mmCIF file of C-alpha atoms in Angstrom:
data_model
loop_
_atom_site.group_PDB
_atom_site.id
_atom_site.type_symbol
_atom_site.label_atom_id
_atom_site.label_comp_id
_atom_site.label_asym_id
_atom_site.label_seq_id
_atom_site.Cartn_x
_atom_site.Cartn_y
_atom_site.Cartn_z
ATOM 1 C CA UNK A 1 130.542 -51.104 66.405
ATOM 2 C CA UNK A 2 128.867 -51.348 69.861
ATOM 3 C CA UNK A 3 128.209 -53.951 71.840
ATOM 4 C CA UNK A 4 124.846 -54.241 74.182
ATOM 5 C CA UNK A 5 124.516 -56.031 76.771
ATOM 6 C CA UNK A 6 121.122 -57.166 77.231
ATOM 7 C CA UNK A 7 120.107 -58.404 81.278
ATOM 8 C CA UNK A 8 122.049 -59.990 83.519
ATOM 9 C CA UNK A 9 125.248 -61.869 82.583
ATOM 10 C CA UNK A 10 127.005 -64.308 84.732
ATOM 11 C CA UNK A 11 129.933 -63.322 86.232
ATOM 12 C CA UNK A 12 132.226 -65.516 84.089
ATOM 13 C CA UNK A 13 131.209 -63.855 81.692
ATOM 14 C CA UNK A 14 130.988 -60.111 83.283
ATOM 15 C CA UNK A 15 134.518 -60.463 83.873
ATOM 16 C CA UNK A 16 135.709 -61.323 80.279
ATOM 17 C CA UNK A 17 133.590 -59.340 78.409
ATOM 18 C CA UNK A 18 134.460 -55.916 80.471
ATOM 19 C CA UNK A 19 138.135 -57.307 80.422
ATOM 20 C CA UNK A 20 138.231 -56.555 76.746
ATOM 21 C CA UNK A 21 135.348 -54.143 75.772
ATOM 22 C CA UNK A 22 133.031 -51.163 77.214
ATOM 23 C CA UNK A 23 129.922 -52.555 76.528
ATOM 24 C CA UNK A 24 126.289 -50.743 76.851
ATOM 25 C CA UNK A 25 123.681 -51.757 78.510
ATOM 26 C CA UNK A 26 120.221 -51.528 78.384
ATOM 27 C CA UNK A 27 118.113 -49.882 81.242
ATOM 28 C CA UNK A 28 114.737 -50.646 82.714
ATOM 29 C CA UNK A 29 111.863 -49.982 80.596
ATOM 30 C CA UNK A 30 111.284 -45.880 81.929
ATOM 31 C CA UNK A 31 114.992 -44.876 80.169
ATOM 32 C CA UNK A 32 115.192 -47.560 77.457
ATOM 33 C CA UNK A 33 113.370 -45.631 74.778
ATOM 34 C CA UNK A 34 115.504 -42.425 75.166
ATOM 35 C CA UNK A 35 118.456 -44.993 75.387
ATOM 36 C CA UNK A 36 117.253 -46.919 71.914
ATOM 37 C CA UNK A 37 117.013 -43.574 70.391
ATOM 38 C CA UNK A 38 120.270 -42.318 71.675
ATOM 39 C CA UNK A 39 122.168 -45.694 70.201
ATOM 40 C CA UNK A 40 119.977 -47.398 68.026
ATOM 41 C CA UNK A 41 122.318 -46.775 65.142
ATOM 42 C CA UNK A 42 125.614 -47.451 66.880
ATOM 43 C CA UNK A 43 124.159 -51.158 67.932
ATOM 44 C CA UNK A 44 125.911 -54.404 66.049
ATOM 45 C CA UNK A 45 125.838 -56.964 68.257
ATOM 46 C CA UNK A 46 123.834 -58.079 71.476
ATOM 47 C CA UNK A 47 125.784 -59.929 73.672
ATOM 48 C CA UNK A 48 122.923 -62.009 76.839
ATOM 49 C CA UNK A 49 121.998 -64.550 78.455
ATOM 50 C CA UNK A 50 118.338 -66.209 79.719
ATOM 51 C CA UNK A 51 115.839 -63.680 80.228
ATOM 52 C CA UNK A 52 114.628 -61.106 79.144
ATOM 53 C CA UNK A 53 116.202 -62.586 76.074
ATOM 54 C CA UNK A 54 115.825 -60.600 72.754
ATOM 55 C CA UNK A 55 111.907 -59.778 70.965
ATOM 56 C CA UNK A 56 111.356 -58.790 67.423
ATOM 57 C CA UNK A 57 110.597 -55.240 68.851
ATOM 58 C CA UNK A 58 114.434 -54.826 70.362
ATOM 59 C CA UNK A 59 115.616 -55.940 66.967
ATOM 60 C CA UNK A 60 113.760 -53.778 65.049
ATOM 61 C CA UNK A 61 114.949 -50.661 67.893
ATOM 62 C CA UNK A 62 118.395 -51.632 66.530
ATOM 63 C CA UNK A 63 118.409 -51.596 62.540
ATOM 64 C CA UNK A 64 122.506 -51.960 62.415
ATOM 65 C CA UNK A 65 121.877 -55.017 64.435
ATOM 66 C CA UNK A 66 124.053 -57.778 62.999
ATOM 67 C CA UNK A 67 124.261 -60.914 65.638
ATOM 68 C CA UNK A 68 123.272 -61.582 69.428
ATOM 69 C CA UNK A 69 125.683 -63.888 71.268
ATOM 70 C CA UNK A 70 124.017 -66.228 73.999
ATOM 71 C CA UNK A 71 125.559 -67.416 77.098
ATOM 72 C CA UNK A 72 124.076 -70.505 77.269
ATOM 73 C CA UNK A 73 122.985 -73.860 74.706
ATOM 74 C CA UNK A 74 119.030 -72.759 74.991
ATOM 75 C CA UNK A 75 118.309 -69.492 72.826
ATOM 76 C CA UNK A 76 114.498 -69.735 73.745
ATOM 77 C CA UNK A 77 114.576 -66.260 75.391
ATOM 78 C CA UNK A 78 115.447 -64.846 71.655
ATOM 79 C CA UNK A 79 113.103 -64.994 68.826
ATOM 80 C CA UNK A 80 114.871 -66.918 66.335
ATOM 81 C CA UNK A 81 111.881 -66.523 63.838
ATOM 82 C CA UNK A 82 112.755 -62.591 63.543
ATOM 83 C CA UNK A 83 116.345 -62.445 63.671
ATOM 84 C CA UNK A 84 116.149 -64.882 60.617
ATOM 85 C CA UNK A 85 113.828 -62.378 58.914
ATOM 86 C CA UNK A 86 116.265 -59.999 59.544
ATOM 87 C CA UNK A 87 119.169 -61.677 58.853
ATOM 88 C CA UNK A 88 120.815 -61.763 62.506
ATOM 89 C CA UNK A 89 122.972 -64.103 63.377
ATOM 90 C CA UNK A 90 122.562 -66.013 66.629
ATOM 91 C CA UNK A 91 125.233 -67.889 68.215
ATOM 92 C CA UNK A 92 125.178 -70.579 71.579
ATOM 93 C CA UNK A 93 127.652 -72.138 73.666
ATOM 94 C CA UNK A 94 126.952 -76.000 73.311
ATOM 95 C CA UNK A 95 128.431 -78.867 73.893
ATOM 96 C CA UNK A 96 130.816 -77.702 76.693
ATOM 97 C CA UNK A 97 127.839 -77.941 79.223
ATOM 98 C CA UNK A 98 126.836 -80.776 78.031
ATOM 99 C CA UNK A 99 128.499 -83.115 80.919
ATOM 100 C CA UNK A 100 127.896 -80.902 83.292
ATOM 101 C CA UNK A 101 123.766 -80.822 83.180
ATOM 102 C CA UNK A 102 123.689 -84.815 82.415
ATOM 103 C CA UNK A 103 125.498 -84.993 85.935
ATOM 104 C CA UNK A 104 122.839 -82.666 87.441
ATOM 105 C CA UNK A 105 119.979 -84.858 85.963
ATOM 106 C CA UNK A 106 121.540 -88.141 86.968
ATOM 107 C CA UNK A 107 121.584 -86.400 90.510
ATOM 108 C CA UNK A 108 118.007 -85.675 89.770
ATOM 109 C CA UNK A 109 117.224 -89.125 89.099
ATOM 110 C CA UNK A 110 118.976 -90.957 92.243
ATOM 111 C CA UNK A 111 117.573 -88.245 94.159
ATOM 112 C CA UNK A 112 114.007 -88.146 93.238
ATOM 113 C CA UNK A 113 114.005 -92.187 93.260
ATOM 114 C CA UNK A 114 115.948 -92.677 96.654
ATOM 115 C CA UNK A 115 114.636 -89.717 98.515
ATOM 116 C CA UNK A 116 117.967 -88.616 99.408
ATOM 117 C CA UNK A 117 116.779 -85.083 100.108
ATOM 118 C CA UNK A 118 113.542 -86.417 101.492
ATOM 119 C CA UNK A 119 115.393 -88.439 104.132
ATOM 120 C CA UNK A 120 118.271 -85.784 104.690
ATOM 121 C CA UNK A 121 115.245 -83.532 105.748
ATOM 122 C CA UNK A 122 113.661 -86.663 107.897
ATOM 123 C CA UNK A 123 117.069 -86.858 109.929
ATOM 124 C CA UNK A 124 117.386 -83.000 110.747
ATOM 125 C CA UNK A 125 113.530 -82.796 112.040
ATOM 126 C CA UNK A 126 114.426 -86.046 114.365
ATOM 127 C CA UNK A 127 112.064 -87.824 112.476
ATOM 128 C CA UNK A 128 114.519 -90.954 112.929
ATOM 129 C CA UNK A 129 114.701 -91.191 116.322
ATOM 130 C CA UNK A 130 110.839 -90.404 116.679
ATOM 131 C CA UNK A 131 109.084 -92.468 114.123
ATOM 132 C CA UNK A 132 112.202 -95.416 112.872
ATOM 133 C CA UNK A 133 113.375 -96.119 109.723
ATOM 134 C CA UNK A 134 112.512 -93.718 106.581
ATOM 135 C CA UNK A 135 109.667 -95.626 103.873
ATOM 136 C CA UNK A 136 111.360 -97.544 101.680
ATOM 137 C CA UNK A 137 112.400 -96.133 98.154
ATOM 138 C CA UNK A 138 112.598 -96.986 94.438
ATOM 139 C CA UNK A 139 116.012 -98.657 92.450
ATOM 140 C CA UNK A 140 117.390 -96.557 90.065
ATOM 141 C CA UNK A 141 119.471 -99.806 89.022
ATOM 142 C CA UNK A 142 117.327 -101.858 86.172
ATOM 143 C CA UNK A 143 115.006 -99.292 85.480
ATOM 144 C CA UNK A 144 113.100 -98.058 82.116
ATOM 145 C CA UNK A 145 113.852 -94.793 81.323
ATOM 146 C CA UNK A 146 112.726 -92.741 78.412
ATOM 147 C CA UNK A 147 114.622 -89.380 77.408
ATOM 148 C CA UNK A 148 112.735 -87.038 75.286
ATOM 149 C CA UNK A 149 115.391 -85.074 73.553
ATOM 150 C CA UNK A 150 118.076 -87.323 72.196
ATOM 151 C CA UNK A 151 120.889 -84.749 71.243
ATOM 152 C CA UNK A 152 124.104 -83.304 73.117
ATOM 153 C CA UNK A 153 122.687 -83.917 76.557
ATOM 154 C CA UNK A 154 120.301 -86.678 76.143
ATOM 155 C CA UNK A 155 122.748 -88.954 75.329
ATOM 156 C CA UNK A 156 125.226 -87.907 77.561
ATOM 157 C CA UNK A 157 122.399 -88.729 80.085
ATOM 158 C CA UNK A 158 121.883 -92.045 78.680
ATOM 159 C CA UNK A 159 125.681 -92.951 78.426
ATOM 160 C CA UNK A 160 125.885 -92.171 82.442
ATOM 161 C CA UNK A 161 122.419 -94.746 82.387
ATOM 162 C CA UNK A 162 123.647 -97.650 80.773
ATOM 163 C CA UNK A 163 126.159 -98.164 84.091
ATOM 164 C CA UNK A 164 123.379 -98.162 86.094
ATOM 165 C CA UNK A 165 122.045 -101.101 83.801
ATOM 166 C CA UNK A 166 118.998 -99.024 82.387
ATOM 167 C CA UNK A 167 116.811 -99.653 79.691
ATOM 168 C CA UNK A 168 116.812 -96.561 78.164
ATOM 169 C CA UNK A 169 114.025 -95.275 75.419
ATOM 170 C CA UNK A 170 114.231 -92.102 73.543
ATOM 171 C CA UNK A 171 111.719 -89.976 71.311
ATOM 172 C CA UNK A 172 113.109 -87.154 69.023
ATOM 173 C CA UNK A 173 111.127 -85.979 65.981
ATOM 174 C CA UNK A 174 112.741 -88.582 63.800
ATOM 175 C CA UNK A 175 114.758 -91.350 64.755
ATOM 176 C CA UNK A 176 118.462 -91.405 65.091
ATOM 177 C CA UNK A 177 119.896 -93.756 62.672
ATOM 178 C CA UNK A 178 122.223 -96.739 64.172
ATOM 179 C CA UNK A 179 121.141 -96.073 67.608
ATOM 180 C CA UNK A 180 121.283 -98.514 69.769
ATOM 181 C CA UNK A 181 118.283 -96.987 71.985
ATOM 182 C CA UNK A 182 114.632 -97.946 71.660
ATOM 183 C CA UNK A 183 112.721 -95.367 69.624
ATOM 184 C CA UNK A 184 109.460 -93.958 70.385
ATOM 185 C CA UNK A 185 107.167 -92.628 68.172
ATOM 186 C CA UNK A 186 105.649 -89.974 70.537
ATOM 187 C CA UNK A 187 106.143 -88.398 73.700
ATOM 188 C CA UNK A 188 102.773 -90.607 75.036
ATOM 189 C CA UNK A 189 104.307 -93.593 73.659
ATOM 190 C CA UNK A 190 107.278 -93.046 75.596
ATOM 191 C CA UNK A 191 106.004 -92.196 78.794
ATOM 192 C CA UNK A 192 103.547 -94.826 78.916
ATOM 193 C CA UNK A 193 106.718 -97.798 78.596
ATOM 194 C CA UNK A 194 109.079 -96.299 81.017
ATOM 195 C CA UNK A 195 109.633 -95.588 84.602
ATOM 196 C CA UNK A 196 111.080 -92.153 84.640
ATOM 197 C CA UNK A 197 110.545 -89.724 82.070
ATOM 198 C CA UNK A 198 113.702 -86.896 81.749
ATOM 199 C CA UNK A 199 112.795 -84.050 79.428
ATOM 200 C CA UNK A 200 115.974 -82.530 77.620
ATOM 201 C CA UNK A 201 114.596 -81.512 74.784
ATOM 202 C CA UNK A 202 115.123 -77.625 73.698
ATOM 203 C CA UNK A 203 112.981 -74.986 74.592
ATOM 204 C CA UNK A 204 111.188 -72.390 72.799
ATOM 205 C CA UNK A 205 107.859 -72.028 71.267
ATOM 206 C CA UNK A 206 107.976 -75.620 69.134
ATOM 207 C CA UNK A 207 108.060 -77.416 72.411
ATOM 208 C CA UNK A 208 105.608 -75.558 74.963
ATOM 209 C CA UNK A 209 103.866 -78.245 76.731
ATOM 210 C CA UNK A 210 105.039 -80.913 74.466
ATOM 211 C CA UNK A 211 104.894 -82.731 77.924
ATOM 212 C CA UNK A 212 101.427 -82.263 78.435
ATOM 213 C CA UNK A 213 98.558 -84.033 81.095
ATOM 214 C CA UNK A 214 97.962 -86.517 78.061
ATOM 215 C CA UNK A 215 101.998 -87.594 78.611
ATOM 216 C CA UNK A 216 102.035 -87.199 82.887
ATOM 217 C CA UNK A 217 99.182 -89.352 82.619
ATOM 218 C CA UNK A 218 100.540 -92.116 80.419
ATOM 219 C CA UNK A 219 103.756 -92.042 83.068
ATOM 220 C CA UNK A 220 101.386 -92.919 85.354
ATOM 221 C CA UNK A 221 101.343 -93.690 89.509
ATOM 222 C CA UNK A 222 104.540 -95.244 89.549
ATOM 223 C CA UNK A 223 106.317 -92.942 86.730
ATOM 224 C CA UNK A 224 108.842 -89.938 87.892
ATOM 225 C CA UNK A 225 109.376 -86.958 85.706
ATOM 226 C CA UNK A 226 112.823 -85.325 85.708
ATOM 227 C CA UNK A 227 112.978 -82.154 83.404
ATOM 228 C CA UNK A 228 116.582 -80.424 83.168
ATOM 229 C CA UNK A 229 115.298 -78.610 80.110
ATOM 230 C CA UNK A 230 112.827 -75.817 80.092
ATOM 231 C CA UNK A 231 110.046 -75.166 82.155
ATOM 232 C CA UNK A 232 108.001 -74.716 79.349
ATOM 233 C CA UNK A 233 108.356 -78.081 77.750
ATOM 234 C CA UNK A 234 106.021 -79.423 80.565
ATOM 235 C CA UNK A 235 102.704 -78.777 81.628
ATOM 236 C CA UNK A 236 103.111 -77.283 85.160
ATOM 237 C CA UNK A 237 99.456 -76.867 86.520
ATOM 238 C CA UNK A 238 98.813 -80.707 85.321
ATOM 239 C CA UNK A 239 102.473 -81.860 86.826
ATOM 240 C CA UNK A 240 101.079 -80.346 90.091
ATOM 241 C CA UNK A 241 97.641 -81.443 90.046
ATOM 242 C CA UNK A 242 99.056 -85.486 89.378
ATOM 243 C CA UNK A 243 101.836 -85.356 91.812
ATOM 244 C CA UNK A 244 98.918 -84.161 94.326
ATOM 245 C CA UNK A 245 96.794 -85.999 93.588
ATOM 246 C CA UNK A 246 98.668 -89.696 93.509
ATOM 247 C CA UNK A 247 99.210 -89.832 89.292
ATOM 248 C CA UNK A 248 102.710 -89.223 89.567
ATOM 249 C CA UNK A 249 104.938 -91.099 92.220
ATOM 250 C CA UNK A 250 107.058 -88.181 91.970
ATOM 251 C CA UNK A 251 109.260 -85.458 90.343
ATOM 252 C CA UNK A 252 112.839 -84.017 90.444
ATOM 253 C CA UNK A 253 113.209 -80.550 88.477
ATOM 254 C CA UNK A 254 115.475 -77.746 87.815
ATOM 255 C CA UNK A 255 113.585 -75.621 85.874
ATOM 256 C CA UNK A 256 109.724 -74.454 85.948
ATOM 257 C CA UNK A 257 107.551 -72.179 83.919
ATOM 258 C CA UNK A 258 108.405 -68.628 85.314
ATOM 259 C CA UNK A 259 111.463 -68.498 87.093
ATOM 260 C CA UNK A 260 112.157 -67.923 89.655
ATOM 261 C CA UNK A 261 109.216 -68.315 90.830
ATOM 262 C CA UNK A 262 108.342 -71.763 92.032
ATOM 263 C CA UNK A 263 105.059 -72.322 93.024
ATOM 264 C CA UNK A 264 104.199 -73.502 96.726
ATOM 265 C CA UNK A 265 102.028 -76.617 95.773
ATOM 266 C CA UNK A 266 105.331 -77.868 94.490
ATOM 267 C CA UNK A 267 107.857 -76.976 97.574
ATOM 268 C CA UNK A 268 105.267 -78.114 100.033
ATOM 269 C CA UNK A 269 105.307 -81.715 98.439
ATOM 270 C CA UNK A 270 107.927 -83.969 99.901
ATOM 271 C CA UNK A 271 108.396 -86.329 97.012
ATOM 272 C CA UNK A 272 109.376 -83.625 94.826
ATOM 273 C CA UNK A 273 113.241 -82.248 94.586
ATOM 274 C CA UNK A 274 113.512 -78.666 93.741
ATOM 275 C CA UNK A 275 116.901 -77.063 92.143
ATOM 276 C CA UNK A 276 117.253 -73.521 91.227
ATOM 277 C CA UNK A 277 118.440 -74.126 87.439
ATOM 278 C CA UNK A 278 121.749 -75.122 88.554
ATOM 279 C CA UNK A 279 122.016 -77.661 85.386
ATOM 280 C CA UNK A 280 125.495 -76.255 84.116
ATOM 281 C CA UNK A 281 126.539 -74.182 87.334
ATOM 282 C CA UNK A 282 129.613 -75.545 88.356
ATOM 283 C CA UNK A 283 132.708 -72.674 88.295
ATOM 284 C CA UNK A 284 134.370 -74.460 85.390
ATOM 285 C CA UNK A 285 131.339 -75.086 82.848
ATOM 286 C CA UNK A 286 130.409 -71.291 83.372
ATOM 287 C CA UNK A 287 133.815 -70.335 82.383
ATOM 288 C CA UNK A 288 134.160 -72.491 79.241
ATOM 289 C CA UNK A 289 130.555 -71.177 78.163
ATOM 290 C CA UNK A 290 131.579 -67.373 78.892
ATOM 291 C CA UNK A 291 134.989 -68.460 76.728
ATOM 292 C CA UNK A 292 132.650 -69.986 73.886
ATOM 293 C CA UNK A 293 130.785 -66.999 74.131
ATOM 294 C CA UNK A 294 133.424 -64.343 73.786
ATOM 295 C CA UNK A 295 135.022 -66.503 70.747
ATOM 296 C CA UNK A 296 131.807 -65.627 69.211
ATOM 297 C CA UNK A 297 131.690 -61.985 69.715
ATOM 298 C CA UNK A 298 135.277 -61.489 69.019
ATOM 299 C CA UNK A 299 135.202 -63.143 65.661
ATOM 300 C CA UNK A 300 131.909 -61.451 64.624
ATOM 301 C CA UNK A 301 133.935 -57.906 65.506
ATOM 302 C CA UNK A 302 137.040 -59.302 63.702
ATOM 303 C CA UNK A 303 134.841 -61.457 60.145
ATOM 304 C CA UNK A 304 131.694 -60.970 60.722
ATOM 305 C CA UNK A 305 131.142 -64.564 61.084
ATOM 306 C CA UNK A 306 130.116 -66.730 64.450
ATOM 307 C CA UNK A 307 131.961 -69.842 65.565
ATOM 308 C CA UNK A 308 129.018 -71.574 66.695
ATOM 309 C CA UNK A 309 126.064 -70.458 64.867
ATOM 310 C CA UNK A 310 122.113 -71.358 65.888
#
C-alpha cells in the first residue's frame, strides 16, 4: 500500500512521517499525469495538509484510494462530498489545537481592541515623542461578544472570555442544550447585539460568506470582527470596503480568502491586525497534530480503520 503525500507538510510532520515510511509525492501539474498513471493503482492513502487539498478528480486518478489523513482540524481543502461517494475515509487532528488557536484569538481580541500593534508601530516611527500620547482605545473587560461557531474552539474562546467578565453570545445551527451562553438565532442577529464578532466556525463550502455585508453591517461602527477560522467564512471585499469606509471600528484576522495573499487595502489600514495563519503554530501543538495524524495513518495501514474520523 502506498502512501502520497499531497503538498506541503509541516515539518512536524515531515519528520515523522519519513521517520517511518517512503512516501510519494505528487509533482506539479506538467509530470502529475505520467505520475497518476505510473501509481494510480499502488495509491491507498493520501496523507496532506491545507492546500491544494484533495478534488474529486485526484480521487478518481487513484481508484485503490482508501482514506486521506489531514494535518490539521479544517478538511475544507478536501471534498468531503466525493470521498463519501466513494467511500474514503477522512480523518483530522482536533481537539489538541484547540487551546492553542483560542489563545491566538484572545490575542486577536486585546490586540485589535487596545491597539497594541497599532501603538508598538506609533513608538518605533517616534510618533510619541512627536505628536504625545497614542488615541485612546476600547476595553476588552465588560464587553459583548458573540462567537459564531460554538464547538471545540468556540468555547474554549469563550471559557478564556468569561475572566475578562464578557457577555458572551453564540450562534450555531441549532442551539446547544444546557448552555449557559445566550443563543442567537442567526449570524445578523448576533452581530447586531454584540461588540466583537469572532468567527470560528468550520470552513468549507456550507459556510462561504456566511459572514456576509448583511452581518458586517449589523456589527456596525463600533463592532470588531476577529475571524481565526477560514477566510472564506467572511465576505472579504465587503470587510474591506466597511473598515474603509468607517462601518467597522476595526478587525483582527489570521486568515483571508486566498492565502497568502493579503490584499493591500487591508495592510495599509492601521486599525486592522494582520497574522499569517499562525492560529495553532506554536512548536508543541504542531507536534501533537503531526502525532494525531500519524496515529491515523498507522492504524489505517495496520485495520483499516481511522482514530479520528471526519
Amino acid at each position: 500500500m502506498a502512501i502520497l503525500v499531497v503538498g506541503r507538510l509541516e515539518p512536524a510532520l515531515e519528520q515523522q512521517l519519513t521517520a517511518a515510511h517512503t512516501p510519494l509525492r505528487l509533482p506539479a501539474a506538467p509530470e502529475r499525469a505520467d505520475f497518476l498513471r505510473q501509481h494510480a493503482d499502488a495509491v491507498t492513502v493520501i496523507v496532506c495538509g491545507g492546500r491544494p487539498g484533495v478534488d474529486a478528480a485526484l480521487m478518481d486518478a487513484l481508484p485503490q484510494l482508501r482514506a486521506i489523513v489531514n494535518f490539521g482540524a479544517g478538511v475544507d481543502a478536501i471534498d468531503l462530498n466525493a470521498a463519501r461517494a466513494r467511500g474514503i475515509g477522512v480523518s483530522n487532528t482536533p481537539d489538541v489545537l484547540s487551546d492553542t488557536v483560542a489563545d491566538t484569538a484572545l490575542g486577536l481580541i486585546l490586540d485589535t481592541l487596545r491597539g497594541f500593534a497599532a501603538a508598538d508601530r506609533y513608538v518605533r516611527a517616534g510618533r510619541w515623542a512627536a505628536q504625545g500620547p497614542f488615541p485612546y482605545t476600547r476595553d476588552v473587560t465588560g464587553s459583548r461578544v458573540g462567537i459564531l461557531g460554538l464547538g471545540r474552539i468556540g468555547s474554549a474562546i469563550a471559557t478564556r472570555l468569561l475572566g475578562f467578565d464578557c457577555a458572551i453570545a453564540y450562534h450555531n445551527r441549532n442551539a446547544i442544550p444546557d448552555s449557559p451562553l445566550r443563543y442567537a438565532a442567526s449570524p445578523v442577529e448576533l452581530a447586531a447585539s454584540v461588540d466583537v464578532l469572532v468567527v470560528a466556525t468550520a470552513g468549507g463550502p456550507d459556510s462561504a460568506h456566511l459572514v456576509n455585508r448583511e452581518v458586517l453591517e449589523a456589527l456596525g461602527p463600533q463592532g470588531y470582527l476577529v475571524n481565526i477560522a477560514r477566510g472564506s467564512v467572511v465576505d472579504q471585499d465587503a470587510l474591506i470596503e466597511l473598515l474603509t469606509a468607517g462601518g467597522l471600528a476595526g478587525a483582527g484576522l489570521d486568515v483571508y480568502a486566498n492565502e497568502p495573499t493579503v490584499p493591500a487595502a487591508l495592510a495599509e489600514l492601521d486599525n486592522v491586525v494582520l497574522l499569517p495563519h499562525v492560529g495553532s503554530a506554536t512548536a508543541r501543538t504542531r507536534t501533537a497534530m503531526a502525532t494525531v495524524a500519524m496515529r491515523n495513518l498507522e492504524e489505517f495501514l495496520t485495520s483499516g480503520q481511522l482514530v479520528t474520523p471526519v
